[in-house]
């Protein structure tokens, strides 16, 4: 048995057989009227990857207002819960663990998803990005700034989604507060110009996230909750950093020490931020000293880098995305140092089994 750090068990709030995590990835396979996950596609896809220490599902919208991409499986209706039950059963029967990622895309959506109504966000500021609609990519629009009542309703939507996740048999939930989506839109000055209790100061800009976290703890234990952040995201998903961006995330991560979470999930920069003086270029190394709990890191890791970041003490768990698409047996390949299969980007967001459940396992 290999003693690679990635393959060692992890037991702190969350008991995992190894430290290789399947990252959340939108795959757009719920192409049915109810956006319901199916046993034959979603069930098989996640079952095939159950040797991961932990699976985090694709982002799952917490309400109709939260959706912003085609064919994404939700977690807000009884039919969706029943669909997810089949998925969690298959993963558990293979000895795996699975969290669901709770998602609201905010202004990254489009009126096409909302009967012509504007998507919601922290402020009426267009991200000037693209939205993947049923008719293809379209330019984003200026969203509607959320009222206090809409913020409170969205808190309840996340709480309801977490309760549904428990009903569906998930081992936990991850709050998607990353990648330019709704919470991230509240965090950043370039997307939040509010003057009420949800804008201005760092405490105000992060209030919504912590209100959601508190609400979720009423229906699921803290140690079954994770949260994902992308502190140095710049130039993607409508996000632009400024001098207060990193201090905002430092405040969030430090405050999360007051909770007993399953993990905090951070991303290394998605783009080159070396020319931005106030960006952090090495996220795990920067935030590890600030957080006492379990730290998960992702973005661009291979086997060697994954082992190294754990060995150096900068992270406890490593999340892999695209490598898990084309290598359902990624853990076994790491264990036996086998060659990794290449993924097909043309099938990332298509429908059906091609490029989803048809990647073979390695022959030893």
Short mmCIF file of C-alpha atoms in Angstrom, two decimals:
data_model
loop_
_atom_site.label_atom_id
_atom_site.label_comp_id
_atom_site.label_asym_id
_atom_site.label_seq_id
_atom_site.Cartn_x
_atom_site.Cartn_y
_atom_site.Cartn_z
CA UNK A 1 0.00 0.00 0.00
CA UNK A 2 1.36 3.36 -1.01
CA UNK A 3 1.99 5.92 1.70
CA UNK A 4 1.42 8.93 -0.48
CA UNK A 5 -0.05 11.77 1.62
CA UNK A 6 -3.04 11.92 -0.76
CA UNK A 7 -3.91 8.33 0.04
CA UNK A 8 -3.77 8.58 3.83
CA UNK A 9 -7.11 8.63 5.67
CA UNK A 10 -8.34 11.88 7.20
CA UNK A 11 -10.29 12.04 10.44
CA UNK A 12 -11.10 15.53 11.73
CA UNK A 13 -14.84 16.26 11.82
CA UNK A 14 -15.06 14.42 8.52
CA UNK A 15 -13.84 10.81 8.30
CA UNK A 16 -12.42 10.08 4.86
CA UNK A 17 -10.66 7.00 3.51
CA UNK A 18 -8.26 9.20 1.53
CA UNK A 19 -7.63 12.88 0.83
CA UNK A 20 -8.50 12.86 -2.85
CA UNK A 21 -11.70 14.86 -3.27
CA UNK A 22 -13.84 15.03 -6.39
CA UNK A 23 -14.41 18.74 -6.99
CA UNK A 24 -17.86 20.11 -7.84
CA UNK A 25 -18.32 20.44 -11.60
CA UNK A 26 -21.29 21.55 -13.64
CA UNK A 27 -22.07 18.80 -16.17
CA UNK A 28 -25.58 19.79 -17.40
CA UNK A 29 -27.06 16.29 -17.54
CA UNK A 30 -30.46 16.98 -15.92
CA UNK A 31 -32.13 17.67 -19.27
CA UNK A 32 -35.70 17.06 -18.15
CA UNK A 33 -38.61 19.32 -17.24
CA UNK A 34 -37.99 19.17 -13.50
CA UNK A 35 -34.17 19.43 -13.55
CA UNK A 36 -34.16 16.10 -11.73
CA UNK A 37 -30.99 14.01 -11.35
CA UNK A 38 -31.40 10.54 -12.85
CA UNK A 39 -30.24 7.16 -11.65
CA UNK A 40 -28.95 6.03 -15.05
CA UNK A 41 -26.76 9.11 -15.58
CA UNK A 42 -26.06 11.01 -12.33
CA UNK A 43 -26.26 7.85 -10.23
CA UNK A 44 -23.82 5.92 -12.39
CA UNK A 45 -21.48 8.91 -12.83
CA UNK A 46 -21.00 9.44 -9.10
CA UNK A 47 -20.96 5.73 -8.29
CA UNK A 48 -18.09 5.25 -10.73
CA UNK A 49 -16.06 7.81 -8.73
CA UNK A 50 -16.97 6.59 -5.23
CA UNK A 51 -13.36 5.63 -4.42
CA UNK A 52 -12.71 9.35 -3.83
CA UNK A 53 -12.33 10.26 -0.18
CA UNK A 54 -15.20 12.66 -0.74
CA UNK A 55 -17.39 13.55 -3.72
CA UNK A 56 -18.77 17.08 -3.94
CA UNK A 57 -21.58 17.20 -6.46
CA UNK A 58 -22.12 19.72 -9.20
CA UNK A 59 -23.70 22.97 -8.06
CA UNK A 60 -27.38 22.33 -7.30
CA UNK A 61 -29.73 25.31 -7.37
CA UNK A 62 -31.62 26.04 -4.15
CA UNK A 63 -34.65 27.55 -5.93
CA UNK A 64 -35.96 28.40 -9.37
CA UNK A 65 -34.55 31.91 -8.93
CA UNK A 66 -31.09 30.45 -8.29
CA UNK A 67 -30.68 28.72 -11.65
CA UNK A 68 -28.39 30.16 -14.30
CA UNK A 69 -27.21 27.29 -16.52
CA UNK A 70 -29.12 24.78 -18.61
CA UNK A 71 -29.88 21.26 -17.39
CA UNK A 72 -28.52 21.64 -13.84
CA UNK A 73 -30.05 19.39 -11.18
CA UNK A 74 -31.78 21.26 -8.35
CA UNK A 75 -32.42 20.42 -4.69
CA UNK A 76 -35.62 22.38 -4.02
CA UNK A 77 -38.44 20.05 -5.14
CA UNK A 78 -39.62 16.68 -3.85
CA UNK A 79 -38.91 15.12 -7.26
CA UNK A 80 -35.32 16.37 -7.17
CA UNK A 81 -34.88 14.97 -3.66
CA UNK A 82 -36.13 11.57 -4.84
CA UNK A 83 -33.67 11.70 -7.73
CA UNK A 84 -30.74 12.54 -5.47
CA UNK A 85 -31.72 9.68 -3.09
CA UNK A 86 -30.83 7.21 -5.84
CA UNK A 87 -27.46 8.93 -6.33
CA UNK A 88 -26.46 8.92 -2.66
CA UNK A 89 -27.58 5.28 -2.30
CA UNK A 90 -25.31 4.18 -5.14
CA UNK A 91 -22.32 6.10 -3.75
CA UNK A 92 -22.85 4.76 -0.22
CA UNK A 93 -23.20 1.19 -1.46
CA UNK A 94 -19.71 1.59 -2.95
CA UNK A 95 -18.32 2.88 0.36
CA UNK A 96 -18.15 6.51 -0.75
CA UNK A 97 -19.09 9.81 0.86
CA UNK A 98 -20.91 12.60 -0.93
CA UNK A 99 -21.72 16.25 -0.19
CA UNK A 100 -24.04 18.34 -2.33
CA UNK A 101 -22.99 21.84 -3.38
CA UNK A 102 -25.75 24.39 -2.73
CA UNK A 103 -25.82 27.02 -5.46
CA UNK A 104 -27.32 30.38 -6.40
CA UNK A 105 -25.70 32.01 -9.42
CA UNK A 106 -27.14 35.50 -8.86
CA UNK A 107 -26.36 37.90 -11.69
CA UNK A 108 -24.58 35.24 -13.75
CA UNK A 109 -28.07 34.09 -14.78
CA UNK A 110 -30.28 35.51 -17.54
CA UNK A 111 -33.96 36.55 -17.93
CA UNK A 112 -34.44 33.50 -20.18
CA UNK A 113 -34.36 31.36 -17.02
CA UNK A 114 -36.85 33.56 -15.13
CA UNK A 115 -39.79 34.15 -17.47
CA UNK A 116 -38.24 37.41 -18.60
CA UNK A 117 -37.62 38.73 -15.09
CA UNK A 118 -34.18 40.03 -14.15
CA UNK A 119 -31.82 37.77 -12.19
CA UNK A 120 -31.07 38.80 -8.60
CA UNK A 121 -27.80 40.13 -7.22
CA UNK A 122 -26.32 42.28 -4.49
CA UNK A 123 -26.55 45.39 -6.72
CA UNK A 124 -27.75 46.42 -10.15
CA UNK A 125 -24.32 46.02 -11.76
CA UNK A 126 -23.89 44.02 -14.97
CA UNK A 127 -21.01 41.48 -14.74
CA UNK A 128 -20.50 41.91 -18.50
CA UNK A 129 -20.08 38.18 -18.90
CA UNK A 130 -21.88 35.38 -20.75
CA UNK A 131 -24.79 33.27 -19.56
CA UNK A 132 -25.30 29.74 -20.90
CA UNK A 133 -29.00 29.74 -21.78
CA UNK A 134 -31.22 27.18 -23.56
CA UNK A 135 -30.54 29.18 -26.75
CA UNK A 136 -26.77 29.23 -26.28
CA UNK A 137 -24.46 31.83 -24.76
CA UNK A 138 -25.98 35.27 -24.29
CA UNK A 139 -24.66 38.49 -22.80
CA UNK A 140 -25.55 38.98 -19.15
CA UNK A 141 -27.88 41.82 -18.23
CA UNK A 142 -28.00 44.36 -15.41
CA UNK A 143 -29.55 42.37 -12.53
CA UNK A 144 -32.10 43.44 -9.95
CA UNK A 145 -30.62 44.51 -6.61
CA UNK A 146 -32.10 42.22 -3.97
CA UNK A 147 -34.50 43.71 -1.47
CA UNK A 148 -34.13 42.82 2.20
CA UNK A 149 -37.17 40.57 1.81
CA UNK A 150 -35.53 38.78 -1.14
CA UNK A 151 -32.33 38.29 0.86
CA UNK A 152 -34.31 36.81 3.77
CA UNK A 153 -36.20 34.53 1.37
CA UNK A 154 -32.92 33.35 -0.15
CA UNK A 155 -31.62 32.52 3.34
CA UNK A 156 -34.72 30.33 3.77
CA UNK A 157 -34.13 28.79 0.33
CA UNK A 158 -30.65 27.66 1.36
CA UNK A 159 -31.98 26.33 4.66
CA UNK A 160 -34.71 24.40 2.81
CA UNK A 161 -32.16 23.03 0.33
CA UNK A 162 -29.93 21.83 3.19
CA UNK A 163 -32.92 20.13 4.82
CA UNK A 164 -33.68 18.48 1.46
CA UNK A 165 -30.05 17.33 1.25
CA UNK A 166 -30.49 15.53 4.57
CA UNK A 167 -33.68 13.87 3.24
CA UNK A 168 -31.80 12.83 0.10
CA UNK A 169 -29.14 11.04 2.14
CA UNK A 170 -26.17 13.33 1.58
CA UNK A 171 -23.31 13.21 4.08
CA UNK A 172 -23.14 16.99 4.10
CA UNK A 173 -23.46 20.20 2.09
CA UNK A 174 -21.06 22.71 0.60
CA UNK A 175 -22.13 26.36 0.33
CA UNK A 176 -21.00 27.63 -3.06
CA UNK A 177 -19.72 31.08 -2.07
CA UNK A 178 -17.18 31.22 -4.87
CA UNK A 179 -16.53 31.83 -8.58
CA UNK A 180 -18.49 35.05 -9.04
CA UNK A 181 -21.84 33.64 -7.92
CA UNK A 182 -24.31 35.22 -5.49
CA UNK A 183 -22.31 35.30 -2.25
CA UNK A 184 -19.17 36.36 -4.09
CA UNK A 185 -21.20 39.21 -5.60
CA UNK A 186 -21.91 40.46 -2.09
CA UNK A 187 -18.25 40.11 -1.00
CA UNK A 188 -16.67 42.26 -3.72
CA UNK A 189 -16.83 46.05 -3.95
CA UNK A 190 -16.93 45.89 -7.74
CA UNK A 191 -20.23 43.96 -7.60
CA UNK A 192 -21.72 45.37 -4.38
CA UNK A 193 -22.46 49.09 -4.00
CA UNK A 194 -25.22 48.72 -1.42
CA UNK A 195 -25.61 51.31 1.34
CA UNK A 196 -27.69 49.19 3.74
CA UNK A 197 -26.58 46.51 6.22
CA UNK A 198 -25.43 44.28 3.33
CA UNK A 199 -22.94 46.73 1.81
CA UNK A 200 -20.09 49.05 2.65
CA UNK A 201 -18.06 47.50 5.46
CA UNK A 202 -16.50 44.05 5.30
CA UNK A 203 -18.81 42.90 8.08
CA UNK A 204 -21.84 44.06 6.09
CA UNK A 205 -20.71 42.52 2.78
CA UNK A 206 -20.27 39.13 4.43
CA UNK A 207 -23.44 39.30 6.55
CA UNK A 208 -25.60 37.45 4.00
CA UNK A 209 -23.19 34.49 3.84
CA UNK A 210 -23.08 34.13 7.61
CA UNK A 211 -26.86 34.42 7.86
CA UNK A 212 -27.14 31.51 5.44
CA UNK A 213 -24.53 29.52 7.33
CA UNK A 214 -26.38 30.07 10.62
CA UNK A 215 -29.67 29.04 9.02
CA UNK A 216 -28.18 25.83 7.61
CA UNK A 217 -26.78 24.88 11.04
CA UNK A 218 -30.39 24.68 12.23
CA UNK A 219 -31.04 21.68 9.95
CA UNK A 220 -27.63 20.00 9.67
CA UNK A 221 -24.69 19.78 12.10
CA UNK A 222 -21.82 22.23 11.57
CA UNK A 223 -19.37 19.39 11.02
CA UNK A 224 -21.38 18.39 7.94
CA UNK A 225 -21.09 21.81 6.30
CA UNK A 226 -18.33 23.03 4.00
CA UNK A 227 -17.89 26.36 2.21
CA UNK A 228 -16.03 27.22 -0.97
CA UNK A 229 -14.21 30.48 -1.77
CA UNK A 230 -12.04 31.83 -4.60
CA UNK A 231 -10.21 34.82 -3.04
CA UNK A 232 -8.01 35.82 -6.01
CA UNK A 233 -10.58 35.37 -8.75
CA UNK A 234 -10.07 38.18 -11.25
CA UNK A 235 -11.22 38.72 -14.80
CA UNK A 236 -13.64 35.78 -14.82
CA UNK A 237 -17.34 35.41 -13.91
CA UNK A 238 -17.64 39.19 -13.79
CA UNK A 239 -15.25 39.51 -10.83
CA UNK A 240 -12.63 42.25 -10.50
CA UNK A 241 -10.39 42.42 -7.43
CA UNK A 242 -9.60 45.60 -5.50
CA UNK A 243 -7.57 46.46 -2.41
CA UNK A 244 -10.30 45.21 -0.05
CA UNK A 245 -10.87 41.84 -1.71
CA UNK A 246 -8.26 39.80 0.15
CA UNK A 247 -8.94 41.49 3.54
CA UNK A 248 -12.59 40.51 3.06
CA UNK A 249 -11.70 36.86 2.58
CA UNK A 250 -9.26 36.98 5.47
CA UNK A 251 -12.10 38.24 7.66
CA UNK A 252 -14.37 35.41 6.46
CA UNK A 253 -11.80 32.66 6.96
CA UNK A 254 -10.82 33.89 10.43
CA UNK A 255 -14.46 34.15 11.48
CA UNK A 256 -15.07 30.58 10.32
CA UNK A 257 -12.76 29.48 13.14
CA UNK A 258 -15.77 30.16 15.38
CA UNK A 259 -17.59 27.29 13.66
CA UNK A 260 -16.88 23.57 13.59
CA UNK A 261 -17.14 23.05 9.84
CA UNK A 262 -16.32 19.95 7.82
CA UNK A 263 -13.88 22.03 5.78
CA UNK A 264 -13.14 25.29 4.02
CA UNK A 265 -12.57 24.78 0.28
CA UNK A 266 -10.28 27.32 -1.41
CA UNK A 267 -9.18 27.74 -5.03
CA UNK A 268 -5.79 28.82 -6.25
CA UNK A 269 -6.03 31.70 -8.79
CA UNK A 270 -7.78 30.71 -12.02
CA UNK A 271 -5.81 33.33 -13.99
CA UNK A 272 -2.39 34.96 -13.75
CA UNK A 273 -2.65 37.57 -10.97
CA UNK A 274 1.08 38.30 -10.71
CA UNK A 275 0.57 41.86 -11.98
CA UNK A 276 -2.09 42.65 -9.35
CA UNK A 277 -0.27 43.98 -6.27
CA UNK A 278 -3.10 43.23 -3.85
CA UNK A 279 -3.80 39.68 -5.11
CA UNK A 280 -2.61 36.56 -3.30
CA UNK A 281 -0.74 34.28 -5.66
CA UNK A 282 -0.45 31.23 -3.34
CA UNK A 283 -3.83 30.78 -1.70
CA UNK A 284 -3.22 27.64 0.38
CA UNK A 285 0.05 28.99 1.77
CA UNK A 286 -1.53 32.36 2.61
CA UNK A 287 -4.74 31.14 4.26
CA UNK A 288 -3.46 28.02 6.03
CA UNK A 289 -2.11 30.02 9.04
CA UNK A 290 -5.44 31.86 9.33
CA UNK A 291 -7.67 28.80 9.60
CA UNK A 292 -7.61 26.17 12.33
CA UNK A 293 -9.97 23.69 10.69
CA UNK A 294 -9.76 21.40 7.68
CA UNK A 295 -8.48 23.17 4.57
CA UNK A 296 -9.23 21.84 1.10
CA UNK A 297 -7.46 23.30 -1.94
CA UNK A 298 -8.11 22.97 -5.67
CA UNK A 299 -7.28 24.30 -9.15
CA UNK A 300 -4.55 22.82 -11.31
CA UNK A 301 -3.22 20.11 -9.00
CA UNK A 302 -1.77 16.87 -10.31
CA UNK A 303 -0.67 13.86 -8.25
CA UNK A 304 2.76 15.27 -7.42
CA UNK A 305 1.52 18.75 -6.49
CA UNK A 306 -1.33 17.28 -4.47
CA UNK A 307 1.02 15.14 -2.40
CA UNK A 308 3.37 18.09 -1.94
CA UNK A 309 0.75 20.60 -0.69
CA UNK A 310 -0.36 18.09 1.97
CA UNK A 311 3.20 17.13 2.87
CA UNK A 312 4.10 20.82 3.29
CA UNK A 313 1.17 21.30 5.64
CA UNK A 314 -0.54 23.92 3.47
CA UNK A 315 -3.72 21.86 2.99
CA UNK A 316 -5.38 18.74 4.37
CA UNK A 317 -7.41 17.70 1.32
CA UNK A 318 -7.00 18.25 -2.44
CA UNK A 319 -9.96 18.56 -4.82
CA UNK A 320 -9.56 17.38 -8.41
CA UNK A 321 -11.94 18.41 -11.19
CA UNK A 322 -11.20 17.57 -14.81
CA UNK A 323 -8.96 14.64 -13.86
CA UNK A 324 -12.01 13.00 -12.26
CA UNK A 325 -14.04 13.48 -15.44
CA UNK A 326 -11.77 11.28 -17.54
CA UNK A 327 -10.44 9.08 -14.73
CA UNK A 328 -13.33 7.66 -12.69
CA UNK A 329 -10.74 5.52 -10.88
CA UNK A 330 -8.40 8.45 -10.19
CA UNK A 331 -7.58 7.23 -6.68
CA UNK A 332 -6.56 3.79 -7.96
CA UNK A 333 -4.47 5.37 -10.69
CA UNK A 334 -2.67 7.52 -8.11
CA UNK A 335 -2.17 4.47 -5.90
CA UNK A 336 -0.60 2.45 -8.70
CA UNK A 337 1.06 5.40 -10.46
CA UNK A 338 -0.83 4.64 -13.64
CA UNK A 339 -1.10 6.87 -16.68
CA UNK A 340 -4.02 9.32 -16.62
CA UNK A 341 -6.60 9.54 -19.40
CA UNK A 342 -7.27 12.83 -21.21
CA UNK A 343 -10.66 14.51 -20.99
CA UNK A 344 -12.82 15.66 -23.90
CA UNK A 345 -13.83 19.30 -23.37
CA UNK A 346 -16.39 19.09 -26.18
CA UNK A 347 -18.57 16.84 -23.98
CA UNK A 348 -18.31 18.68 -20.67
CA UNK A 349 -21.78 20.25 -20.93
CA UNK A 350 -23.58 18.06 -23.45
CA UNK A 351 -26.40 15.63 -22.65
CA UNK A 352 -26.35 11.85 -22.39
CA UNK A 353 -23.63 9.39 -21.38
CA UNK A 354 -20.95 10.41 -23.90
CA UNK A 355 -18.07 12.09 -22.07
CA UNK A 356 -19.88 11.46 -18.78
CA UNK A 357 -20.23 7.81 -17.83
CA UNK A 358 -18.28 6.20 -20.68
CA UNK A 359 -14.69 6.88 -19.55
CA UNK A 360 -13.13 3.45 -18.81
CA UNK A 361 -11.18 2.47 -15.75
CA UNK A 362 -7.51 1.64 -16.20
CA UNK A 363 -6.38 -1.89 -16.94
CA UNK A 364 -3.57 -2.72 -14.54
#
